[in-house]
PDB file of C-alpha atoms in Angstrom:
ATOM      1  CA  MET A  25      25.068 -17.514  -6.687  1.00 90.00           C
ATOM      2  CA  THR A  26      24.087 -17.535  -3.017  1.00 95.00           C
ATOM      3  CA  ALA A  27      21.242 -19.638  -1.659  1.00 95.00           C
ATOM      4  CA  THR A  28      19.229 -16.455  -1.101  1.00 96.00           C
ATOM      5  CA  GLU A  29      19.762 -15.365  -4.695  1.00 97.00           C
ATOM      6  CA  GLU A  30      18.652 -18.803  -5.881  1.00 96.00           C
ATOM      7  CA  TYR A  31      15.526 -18.575  -3.734  1.00 97.00           C
ATOM      8  CA  ILE A  32      14.607 -15.176  -5.115  1.00 97.00           C
ATOM      9  CA  GLN A  33      15.230 -16.406  -8.651  1.00 97.00           C
ATOM     10  CA  LYS A  34      12.855 -19.330  -8.022  1.00 97.00           C
ATOM     11  CA  LEU A  35      10.214 -16.894  -6.766  1.00 97.00           C
ATOM     12  CA  THR A  36      10.568 -14.684  -9.852  1.00 96.00           C
ATOM     13  CA  GLU A  37      10.116 -17.704 -12.082  1.00 97.00           C
ATOM     14  CA  LEU A  38       6.790 -18.740 -10.521  1.00 97.00           C
ATOM     15  CA  LYS A  39       3.787 -18.832 -12.809  1.00 97.00           C
ATOM     16  CA  SER A  40       0.795 -16.658 -12.064  1.00 96.00           C
ATOM     17  CA  GLY A  41      -1.201 -19.607 -10.682  1.00 97.00           C
ATOM     18  CA  ASP A  42       1.469 -20.342  -8.120  1.00 97.00           C
ATOM     19  CA  LEU A  43       1.736 -16.678  -7.181  1.00 97.00           C
ATOM     20  CA  GLY A  44      -2.042 -16.645  -6.798  1.00 97.00           C
ATOM     21  CA  LEU A  45      -1.866 -19.646  -4.474  1.00 96.00           C
ATOM     22  CA  LEU A  46       0.748 -17.926  -2.366  1.00 97.00           C
ATOM     23  CA  ARG A  47      -1.345 -14.751  -2.248  1.00 96.00           C
ATOM     24  CA  THR A  48      -4.252 -16.728  -0.778  1.00 96.00           C
ATOM     25  CA  HIS A  49      -1.930 -17.644   2.097  1.00 96.00           C
ATOM     26  CA  GLY A  50      -1.218 -14.058   3.110  1.00 95.00           C
ATOM     27  CA  GLY A  51      -1.317 -13.763   6.888  1.00 95.00           C
ATOM     28  CA  ARG A  52      -1.578 -17.526   7.277  1.00 95.00           C
ATOM     29  CA  PRO A  53       0.923 -19.943   8.772  1.00 95.00           C
ATOM     30  CA  LEU A  54       2.730 -22.409   6.565  1.00 95.00           C
ATOM     31  CA  ASP A  55       1.087 -25.506   7.999  1.00 93.00           C
ATOM     32  CA  GLU A  56      -2.454 -24.305   7.403  1.00 94.00           C
ATOM     33  CA  SER A  57      -2.737 -25.627   3.839  1.00 93.00           C
ATOM     34  CA  VAL A  58      -1.355 -28.697   2.105  1.00 96.00           C
ATOM     35  CA  ASP A  59      -1.263 -26.900  -1.260  1.00 95.00           C
ATOM     36  CA  GLY A  60       0.628 -23.927   0.155  1.00 95.00           C
ATOM     37  CA  PHE A  61       3.008 -26.146   2.085  1.00 96.00           C
ATOM     38  CA  ASP A  62       3.727 -28.299  -0.985  1.00 97.00           C
ATOM     39  CA  LEU A  63       4.420 -25.287  -3.183  1.00 97.00           C
ATOM     40  CA  PHE A  64       6.701 -23.708  -0.585  1.00 97.00           C
ATOM     41  CA  ALA A  65       8.510 -26.985   0.136  1.00 96.00           C
ATOM     42  CA  GLY A  66       9.252 -27.375  -3.545  1.00 96.00           C
ATOM     43  CA  LEU A  67      10.819 -23.895  -3.616  1.00 95.00           C
ATOM     44  CA  TRP A  68      12.703 -23.895  -0.359  1.00 96.00           C
ATOM     45  CA  TRP A  69      13.557 -27.427   0.719  1.00 95.00           C
ATOM     46  CA  PRO A  70      15.935 -28.281  -2.183  1.00 95.00           C
ATOM     47  CA  LEU A  71      17.922 -25.122  -1.410  1.00 94.00           C
ATOM     48  CA  ARG A  72      17.992 -25.777   2.316  1.00 93.00           C
ATOM     49  CA  ARG A  73      18.949 -29.437   1.810  1.00 94.00           C
ATOM     50  CA  ASP A  74      21.900 -28.493  -0.375  1.00 93.00           C
ATOM     51  CA  ASN A  75      22.947 -25.301   1.364  1.00 92.00           C
ATOM     52  CA  PRO A  76      22.638 -24.686   5.122  1.00 90.00           C
ATOM     53  CA  THR A  77      22.988 -20.928   4.509  1.00 91.00           C
ATOM     54  CA  ALA A  78      19.621 -20.798   2.710  1.00 94.00           C
ATOM     55  CA  PRO A  79      17.178 -18.448   4.424  1.00 96.00           C
ATOM     56  CA  ARG A  80      15.489 -20.060   7.403  1.00 95.00           C
ATOM     57  CA  ARG A  81      11.992 -21.358   6.818  1.00 96.00           C
ATOM     58  CA  SER A  82      10.075 -18.574   8.602  1.00 97.00           C
ATOM     59  CA  VAL A  83      11.852 -15.856   6.607  1.00 98.00           C
ATOM     60  CA  ALA A  84      11.529 -17.727   3.309  1.00 98.00           C
ATOM     61  CA  TRP A  85       7.799 -18.253   3.873  1.00 98.00           C
ATOM     62  CA  LEU A  86       7.322 -14.572   4.738  1.00 98.00           C
ATOM     63  CA  ILE A  87       9.237 -13.481   1.611  1.00 98.00           C
ATOM     64  CA  ALA A  88       7.243 -15.889  -0.570  1.00 98.00           C
ATOM     65  CA  LYS A  89       3.952 -14.400   0.646  1.00 98.00           C
ATOM     66  CA  VAL A  90       4.974 -10.747   0.335  1.00 98.00           C
ATOM     67  CA  PHE A  91       6.595 -11.382  -3.057  1.00 98.00           C
ATOM     68  CA  ALA A  92       3.374 -12.963  -4.302  1.00 98.00           C
ATOM     69  CA  ALA A  93       1.367 -10.001  -2.975  1.00 97.00           C
ATOM     70  CA  CYS A  94       3.649  -7.500  -4.712  1.00 96.00           C
ATOM     71  CA  PRO A  95       5.937  -9.135  -7.256  1.00 95.00           C
ATOM     72  CA  MET A  96       8.217  -6.257  -8.135  1.00 95.00           C
ATOM     73  CA  ARG A  97      11.372  -6.890 -10.080  1.00 94.00           C
ATOM     74  CA  HIS A  98      14.588  -7.454  -8.186  1.00 95.00           C
ATOM     75  CA  SER A  99      17.065  -4.577  -8.265  1.00 95.00           C
ATOM     76  CA  ALA A 100      20.281  -4.853  -6.247  1.00 95.00           C
ATOM     77  CA  GLY A 101      20.859  -1.900  -3.934  1.00 94.00           C
ATOM     78  CA  ASP A 102      17.232  -0.710  -3.942  1.00 95.00           C
ATOM     79  CA  THR A 103      16.580  -1.684  -0.338  1.00 96.00           C
ATOM     80  CA  LEU A 104      13.191  -1.393   1.277  1.00 96.00           C
ATOM     81  CA  ALA A 105      14.407   1.309   3.667  1.00 94.00           C
ATOM     82  CA  ARG A 106      15.928   3.395   0.893  1.00 92.00           C
ATOM     83  CA  GLN A 107      12.860   3.057  -1.296  1.00 92.00           C
ATOM     84  CA  LEU A 108      10.579   4.126   1.554  1.00 90.00           C
ATOM     85  CA  GLY A 109      12.808   7.094   2.254  1.00 88.00           C
ATOM     86  CA  GLN A 110      12.434   8.037  -1.407  1.00 85.00           C
ATOM     87  CA  CYS A 111       8.629   7.805  -1.097  1.00 82.00           C
ATOM     88  CA  SER A 112       8.706  10.038   1.958  1.00 76.00           C
ATOM     89  CA  ARG A 113      10.875  12.666   0.320  1.00 73.00           C
ATOM     90  CA  ASN A 114       8.583  12.789  -2.718  1.00 63.00           C
ATOM     91  CA  ASN A 115       5.488  13.690  -0.703  1.00 66.00           C
ATOM     92  CA  ALA A 116       5.951  16.203   2.138  1.00 68.00           C
ATOM     93  CA  GLN A 117       2.294  16.014   3.118  1.00 72.00           C
ATOM     94  CA  ARG A 118       2.478  12.363   4.055  1.00 77.00           C
ATOM     95  CA  ARG A 119       6.069  12.369   5.356  1.00 83.00           C
ATOM     96  CA  GLN A 120       5.168  12.201   9.047  1.00 85.00           C
ATOM     97  CA  ARG A 121       2.643   9.430   8.474  1.00 87.00           C
ATOM     98  CA  LEU A 122       5.234   7.404   6.556  1.00 88.00           C
ATOM     99  CA  GLN A 123       7.871   7.971   9.233  1.00 89.00           C
ATOM    100  CA  ASP A 124       5.448   6.862  11.949  1.00 91.00           C
ATOM    101  CA  LYS A 125       4.523   3.713  10.020  1.00 93.00           C
ATOM    102  CA  PHE A 126       8.180   2.965   9.333  1.00 93.00           C
ATOM    103  CA  ASP A 127       9.043   3.419  13.026  1.00 94.00           C
ATOM    104  CA  GLU A 128       6.226   1.055  13.908  1.00 95.00           C
ATOM    105  CA  MET A 129       7.594  -1.530  11.481  1.00 96.00           C
ATOM    106  CA  LEU A 130      11.083  -1.295  13.003  1.00 96.00           C
ATOM    107  CA  ALA A 131       9.658  -2.115  16.436  1.00 96.00           C
ATOM    108  CA  LEU A 132       7.807  -5.273  15.363  1.00 97.00           C
ATOM    109  CA  PRO A 133       9.036  -8.831  15.787  1.00 97.00           C
ATOM    110  CA  LEU A 134       9.545 -10.862  12.611  1.00 97.00           C
ATOM    111  CA  ASP A 135       6.339 -12.853  13.013  1.00 96.00           C
ATOM    112  CA  GLU A 136       4.247  -9.628  13.002  1.00 97.00           C
ATOM    113  CA  LEU A 137       5.917  -7.910  10.053  1.00 97.00           C
ATOM    114  CA  GLU A 138       3.832  -9.218   7.141  1.00 98.00           C
ATOM    115  CA  PRO A 139       1.134  -6.502   7.095  1.00 97.00           C
ATOM    116  CA  CYS A 140       3.706  -3.706   7.357  1.00 96.00           C
ATOM    117  CA  LEU A 141       5.869  -5.272   4.642  1.00 97.00           C
ATOM    118  CA  ASN A 142       2.843  -5.518   2.363  1.00 97.00           C
ATOM    119  CA  TRP A 143       2.042  -1.846   3.029  1.00 95.00           C
ATOM    120  CA  ALA A 144       5.624  -0.790   2.341  1.00 95.00           C
ATOM    121  CA  LEU A 145       5.940  -2.861  -0.840  1.00 96.00           C
ATOM    122  CA  ARG A 146       2.635  -1.557  -2.234  1.00 95.00           C
ATOM    123  CA  LEU A 147       3.790   1.979  -1.552  1.00 92.00           C
ATOM    124  CA  ILE A 148       7.119   1.354  -3.275  1.00 93.00           C
ATOM    125  CA  ALA A 149       5.461  -0.419  -6.202  1.00 93.00           C
ATOM    126  CA  ALA A 150       3.314   2.636  -6.869  1.00 89.00           C
ATOM    127  CA  GLY A 151       6.438   4.535  -7.888  1.00 84.00           C
ATOM    128  CA  ALA A 152       9.674   2.625  -8.072  1.00 79.00           C
ATOM    129  CA  GLU A 153       8.421  -0.873  -9.033  1.00 86.00           C
ATOM    130  CA  LYS A 154      11.715  -2.460  -7.888  1.00 94.00           C
ATOM    131  CA  ILE A 155      13.206  -3.769  -4.675  1.00 97.00           C
ATOM    132  CA  ASP A 156      16.300  -5.637  -3.586  1.00 98.00           C
ATOM    133  CA  TRP A 157      14.625  -8.922  -2.673  1.00 98.00           C
ATOM    134  CA  VAL A 158      17.890 -10.618  -1.789  1.00 98.00           C
ATOM    135  CA  GLN A 159      18.826  -7.889   0.683  1.00 98.00           C
ATOM    136  CA  LEU A 160      15.320  -7.844   2.122  1.00 98.00           C
ATOM    137  CA  THR A 161      15.526 -11.599   2.717  1.00 98.00           C
ATOM    138  CA  ASN A 162      18.976 -11.287   4.285  1.00 97.00           C
ATOM    139  CA  ASP A 163      17.835  -8.377   6.452  1.00 97.00           C
ATOM    140  CA  LEU A 164      14.830 -10.268   7.726  1.00 98.00           C
ATOM    141  CA  SER A 165      17.066 -13.232   8.465  1.00 96.00           C
ATOM    142  CA  ASP A 166      18.904 -10.954  10.873  1.00 96.00           C
ATOM    143  CA  TRP A 167      15.836  -9.030  12.076  1.00 96.00           C
ATOM    144  CA  GLU A 168      16.325  -9.901  15.764  1.00 95.00           C
ATOM    145  CA  ASN A 169      19.632  -8.044  15.696  1.00 94.00           C
ATOM    146  CA  GLU A 170      18.971  -4.429  16.704  1.00 94.00           C
ATOM    147  CA  SER A 171      21.842  -3.202  14.508  1.00 96.00           C
ATOM    148  CA  LYS A 172      19.888  -4.360  11.421  1.00 96.00           C
ATOM    149  CA  ARG A 173      16.960  -2.120  12.377  1.00 95.00           C
ATOM    150  CA  LEU A 174      19.311   0.801  13.021  1.00 96.00           C
ATOM    151  CA  GLU A 175      20.832   0.263   9.567  1.00 96.00           C
ATOM    152  CA  TRP A 176      17.328   0.449   8.076  1.00 96.00           C
ATOM    153  CA  ALA A 177      16.616   3.678   9.961  1.00 95.00           C
ATOM    154  CA  LYS A 178      19.867   5.214   8.671  1.00 95.00           C
ATOM    155  CA  GLN A 179      19.124   4.189   5.081  1.00 94.00           C
ATOM    156  CA  TYR A 180      15.613   5.642   5.325  1.00 92.00           C
ATOM    157  CA  ILE A 181      16.827   8.951   6.752  1.00 90.00           C
ATOM    158  CA  GLU A 182      19.694   9.276   4.282  1.00 90.00           C
ATOM    159  CA  ARG A 183      17.411   8.754   1.275  1.00 85.00           C
ATOM    160  CA  MET A 184      14.704  11.004   2.670  1.00 79.00           C
ATOM    161  CA  GLU A 185      17.104  13.864   3.334  1.00 74.00           C
ATOM    162  CA  VAL A 186      18.828  13.819  -0.072  1.00 64.00           C
ATOM    163  CA  SER A 187      16.637  16.590  -1.436  1.00 45.00           C
ATOM    164  CA  CYS A 188      14.833  17.945   1.608  1.00 39.00           C
TER     165      CYS A 188
END
């Protein structure tokens, strides 16, 4: 099991009180609250200490917050871009709006992605109720690489065009 898989497993095992605490930290930095910091450190630090390939702290904190806001089940292969493409294909009336919002998300730096990720995950949760959390974490770990964003765009378009 990779360090990212272990991290996602730890998130899925959180009790509702811990998820609630993480939800209260939406949009907030890690160092703003001792309670939030302690909870996160208990999840992430043991992985990072034992495995240098664990997701970096900023990505792991972002994933913890968006997971708590929308705790869908993990499903390998159901990437965020593919799931959004599916949402777009299922509703022709809102297709352009979804494409515009997705394009906006692809242009954002990592530290500004949280609101768009929450939007995307809520939209996906309304229908699919599953996401590949491991791949999302890995993708965000490589977000600064333009090829990662191009890969997302291709996945979105491929899924959207399947039945259009």
